[in-house]
Coordinates of C-alpha atoms and ligand atoms in Angstrom, one line a residue:
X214 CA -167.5 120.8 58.9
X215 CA -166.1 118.3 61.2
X216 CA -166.4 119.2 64.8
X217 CA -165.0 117.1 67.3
X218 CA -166.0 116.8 71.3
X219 CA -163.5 114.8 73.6
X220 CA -163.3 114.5 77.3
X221 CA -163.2 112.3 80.3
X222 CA -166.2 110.3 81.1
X223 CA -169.3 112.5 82.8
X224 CA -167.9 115.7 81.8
X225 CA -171.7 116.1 80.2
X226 CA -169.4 116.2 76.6
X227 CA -172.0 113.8 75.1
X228 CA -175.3 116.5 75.8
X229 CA -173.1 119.4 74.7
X230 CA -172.2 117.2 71.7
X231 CA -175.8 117.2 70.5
X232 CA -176.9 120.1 71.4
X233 CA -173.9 121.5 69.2
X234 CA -174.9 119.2 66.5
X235 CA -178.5 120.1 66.4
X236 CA -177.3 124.3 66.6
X237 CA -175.6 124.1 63.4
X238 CA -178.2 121.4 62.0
X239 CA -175.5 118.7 61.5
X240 CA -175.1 114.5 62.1
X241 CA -174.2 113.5 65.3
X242 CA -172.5 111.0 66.6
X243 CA -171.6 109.4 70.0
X244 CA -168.9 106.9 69.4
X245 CA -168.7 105.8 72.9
X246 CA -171.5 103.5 72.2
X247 CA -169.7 101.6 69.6
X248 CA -167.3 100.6 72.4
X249 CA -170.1 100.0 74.5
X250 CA -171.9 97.8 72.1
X251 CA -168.4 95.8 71.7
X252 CA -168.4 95.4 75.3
X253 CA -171.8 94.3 76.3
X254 CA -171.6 91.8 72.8
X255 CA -168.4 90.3 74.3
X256 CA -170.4 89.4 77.7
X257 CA -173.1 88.2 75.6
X258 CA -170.4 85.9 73.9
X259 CA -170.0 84.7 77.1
X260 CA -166.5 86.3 76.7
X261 CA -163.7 88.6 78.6
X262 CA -163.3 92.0 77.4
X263 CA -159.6 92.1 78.5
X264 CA -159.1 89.6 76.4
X265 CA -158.3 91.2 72.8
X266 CA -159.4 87.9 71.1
X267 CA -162.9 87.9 72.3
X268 CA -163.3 91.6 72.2
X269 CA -162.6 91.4 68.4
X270 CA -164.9 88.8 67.9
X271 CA -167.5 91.1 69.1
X272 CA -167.3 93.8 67.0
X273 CA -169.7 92.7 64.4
X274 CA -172.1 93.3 66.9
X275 CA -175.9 93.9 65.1
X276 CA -176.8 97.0 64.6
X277 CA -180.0 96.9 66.8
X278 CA -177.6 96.4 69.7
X279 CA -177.1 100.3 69.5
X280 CA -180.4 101.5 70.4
X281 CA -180.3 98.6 73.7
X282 CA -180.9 101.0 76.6
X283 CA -178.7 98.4 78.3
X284 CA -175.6 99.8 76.7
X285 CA -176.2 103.3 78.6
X286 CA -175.4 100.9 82.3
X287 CA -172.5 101.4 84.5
X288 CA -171.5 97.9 84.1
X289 CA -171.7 98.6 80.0
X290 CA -169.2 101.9 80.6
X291 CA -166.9 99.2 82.6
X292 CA -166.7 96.7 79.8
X293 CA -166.4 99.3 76.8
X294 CA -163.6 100.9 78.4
X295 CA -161.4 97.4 79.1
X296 CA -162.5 96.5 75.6
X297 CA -161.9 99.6 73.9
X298 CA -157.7 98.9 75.2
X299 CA -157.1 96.3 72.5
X300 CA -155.7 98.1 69.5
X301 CA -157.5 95.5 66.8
X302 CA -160.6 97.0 68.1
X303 CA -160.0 100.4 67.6
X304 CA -158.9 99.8 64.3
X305 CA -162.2 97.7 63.4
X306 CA -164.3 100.4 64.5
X307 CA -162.0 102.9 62.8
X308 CA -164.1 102.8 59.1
X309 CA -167.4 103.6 60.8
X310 CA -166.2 106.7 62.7
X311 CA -164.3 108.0 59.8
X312 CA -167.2 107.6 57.2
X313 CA -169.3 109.3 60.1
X314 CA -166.9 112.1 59.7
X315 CA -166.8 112.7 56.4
X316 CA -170.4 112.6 55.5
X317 CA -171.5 115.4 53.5
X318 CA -173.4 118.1 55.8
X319 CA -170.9 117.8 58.2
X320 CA -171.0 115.9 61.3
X321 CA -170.1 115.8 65.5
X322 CA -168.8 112.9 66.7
X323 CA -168.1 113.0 70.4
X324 CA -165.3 110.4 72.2
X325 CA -162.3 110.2 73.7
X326 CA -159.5 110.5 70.4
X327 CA -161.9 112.1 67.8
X328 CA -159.3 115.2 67.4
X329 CA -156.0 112.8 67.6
X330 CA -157.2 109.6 65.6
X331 CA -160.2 109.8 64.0
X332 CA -160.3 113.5 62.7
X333 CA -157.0 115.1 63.5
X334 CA -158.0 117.4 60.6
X335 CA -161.3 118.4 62.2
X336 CA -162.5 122.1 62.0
X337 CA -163.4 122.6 65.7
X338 CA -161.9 120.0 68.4
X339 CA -162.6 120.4 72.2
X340 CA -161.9 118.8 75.3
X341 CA -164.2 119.0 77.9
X342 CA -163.8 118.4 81.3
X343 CA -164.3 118.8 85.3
X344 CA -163.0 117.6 88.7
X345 CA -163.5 114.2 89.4
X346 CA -165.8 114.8 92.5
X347 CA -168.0 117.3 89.9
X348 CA -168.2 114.3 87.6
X349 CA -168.9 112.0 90.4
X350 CA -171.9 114.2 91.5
X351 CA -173.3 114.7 88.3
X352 CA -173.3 110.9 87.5
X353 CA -174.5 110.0 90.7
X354 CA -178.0 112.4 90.8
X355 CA -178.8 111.7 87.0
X356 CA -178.7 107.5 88.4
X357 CA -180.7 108.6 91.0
X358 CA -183.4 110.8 89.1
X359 CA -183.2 107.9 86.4
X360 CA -184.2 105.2 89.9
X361 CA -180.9 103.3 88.4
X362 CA -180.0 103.7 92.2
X363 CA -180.9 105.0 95.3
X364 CA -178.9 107.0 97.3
X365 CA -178.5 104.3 100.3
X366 CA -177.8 102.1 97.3
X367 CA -174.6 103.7 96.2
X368 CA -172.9 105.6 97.8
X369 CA -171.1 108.8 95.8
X370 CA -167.6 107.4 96.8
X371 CA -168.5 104.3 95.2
X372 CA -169.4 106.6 91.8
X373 CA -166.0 108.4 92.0
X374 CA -164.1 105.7 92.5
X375 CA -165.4 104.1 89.2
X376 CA -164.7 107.5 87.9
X377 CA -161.1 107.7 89.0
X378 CA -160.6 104.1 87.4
X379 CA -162.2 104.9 83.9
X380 CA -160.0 107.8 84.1
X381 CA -156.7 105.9 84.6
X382 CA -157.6 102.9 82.1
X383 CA -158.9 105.7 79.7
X384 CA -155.4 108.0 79.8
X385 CA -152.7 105.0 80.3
X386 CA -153.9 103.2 77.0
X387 CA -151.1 102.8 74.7
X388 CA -152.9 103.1 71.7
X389 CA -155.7 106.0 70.9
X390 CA -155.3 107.7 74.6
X391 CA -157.9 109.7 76.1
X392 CA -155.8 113.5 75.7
X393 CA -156.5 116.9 74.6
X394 CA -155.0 117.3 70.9
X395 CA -152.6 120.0 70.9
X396 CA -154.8 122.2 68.9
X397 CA -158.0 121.2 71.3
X398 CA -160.1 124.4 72.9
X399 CA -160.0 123.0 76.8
X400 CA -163.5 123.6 78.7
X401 CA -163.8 123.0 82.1
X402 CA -167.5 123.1 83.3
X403 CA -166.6 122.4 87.0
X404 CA -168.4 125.9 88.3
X405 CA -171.2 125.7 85.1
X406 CA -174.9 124.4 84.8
X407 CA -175.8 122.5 81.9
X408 CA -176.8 126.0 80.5
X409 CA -174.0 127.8 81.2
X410 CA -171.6 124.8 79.2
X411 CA -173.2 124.7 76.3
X412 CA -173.7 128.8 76.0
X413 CA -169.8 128.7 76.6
X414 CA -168.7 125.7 74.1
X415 CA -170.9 127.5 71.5
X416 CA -168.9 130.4 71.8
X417 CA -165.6 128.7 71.6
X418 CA -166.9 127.0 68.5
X419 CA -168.1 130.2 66.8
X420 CA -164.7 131.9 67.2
X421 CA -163.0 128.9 66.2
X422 CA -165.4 129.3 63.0
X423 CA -164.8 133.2 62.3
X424 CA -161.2 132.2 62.7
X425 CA -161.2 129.1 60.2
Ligands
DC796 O1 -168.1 108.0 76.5 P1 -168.5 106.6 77.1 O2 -168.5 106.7 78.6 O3 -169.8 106.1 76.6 O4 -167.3 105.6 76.7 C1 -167.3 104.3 77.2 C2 -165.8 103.8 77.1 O5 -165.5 103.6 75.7 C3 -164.7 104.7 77.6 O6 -164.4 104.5 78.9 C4 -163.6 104.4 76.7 C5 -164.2 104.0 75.4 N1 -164.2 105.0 74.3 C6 -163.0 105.1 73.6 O7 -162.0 104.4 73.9 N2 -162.9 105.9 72.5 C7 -164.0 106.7 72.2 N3 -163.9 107.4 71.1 C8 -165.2 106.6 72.9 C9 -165.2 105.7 74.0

């Protein structure tokens, strides 16, 4: 069973991801550190993720790069998503995601073209989402409760500015954009609690189950 979770960025699709994964006892996956990983190894290059050469070069990053809490940064989401434009490197770190996918056991992978690229044949895709100023809040307090800021430190129209950008960089892509597929189950957790999204995703999925 392949069950894929797309969305904008904050929509809270990565904790609903694993939370799904660990319901039905199956691998999980968050691919949006692999572009992560690619863009914080390009910096480290001393290179310019807009710049496809150097992004390329940067994904054979080392594996140990992955568990760098550094990668989970603002500044990180900024450089994976200029890096993850250039077309060579979504193809390199195509393999990975797809052998992710198929593992036996079944698998989650969570992302931004996991039910239109990497498993259009997946059993359960969904696109979760929310308003911008939602996903502004929501990014904002978890920095704050983290200490990665303090409110005086960043202001929230800072936050949903960044938000607004990723958006527009994420959905204008030519290759790989970040869109519902047409057969997607579209959440919006806008007016829901943590609680309340996941309680509502898992229902979508086990229809989408009974159905299959
Ligand atoms: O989900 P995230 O915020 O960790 O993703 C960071 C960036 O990586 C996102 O802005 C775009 C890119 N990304 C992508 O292009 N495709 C994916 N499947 C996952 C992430």
């Amino acid at each position: 069973m392949i069950i894929a979770v797309d969305g904008p960025t904050a929509s809270g699709k990565g904790t609903i991801a694993k939370r799904i994964a660990a319901h039905f006892g199956v691998a999980y996956l968050d691919t949006g550190l692999l572009y992560r990983a690619v863009g914080r190894q390009t910096a480290m290059n001393g290179g310019d993720p807009d710049n496809a050469a150097d992004a390329l070069a940067a994904c054979d990053f080392p594996d140990e790069l992955m568990d760098d809490d550094i990668l989970r940064s603002e500044e990180t989401g900024g450089l994976a998503s200029r890096a993850s434009v250039h077309p060579g490197v979504r193809k390199a770190l195509f393999e990975r995601q797809r052998a992710f996918a198929e593992q036996d056991g079944g698998a989650v992978l969570d992302g931004r073209d996991i039910g239109t690229v990497i498993a259009p044949d997946a059993d359960v895709k969904l696109f979760i989402t929310a308003s911008v100023q939602e996903r502004a809040k929501r990014r904002w307090l978890e920095m704050i409760a983290k200490n990665i800021a303090d409110e005086d430190e960043i202001p929230l129209s800072e936050i949903e500015r960044d938000v607004v950008n990723r958006d527009a960089r994420d959905i204008s892509r030519k290759d790989a954009p970040l869109k519902a597929a047409p057969d997607a189950m579209i959440i919006d957790t806008t007016s829901l609690d943590q609680e309340q999204a996941f309680e509502a995703v898992l229902e979508a999925v086990q229809e989408r189950i009974a159905a299959s």
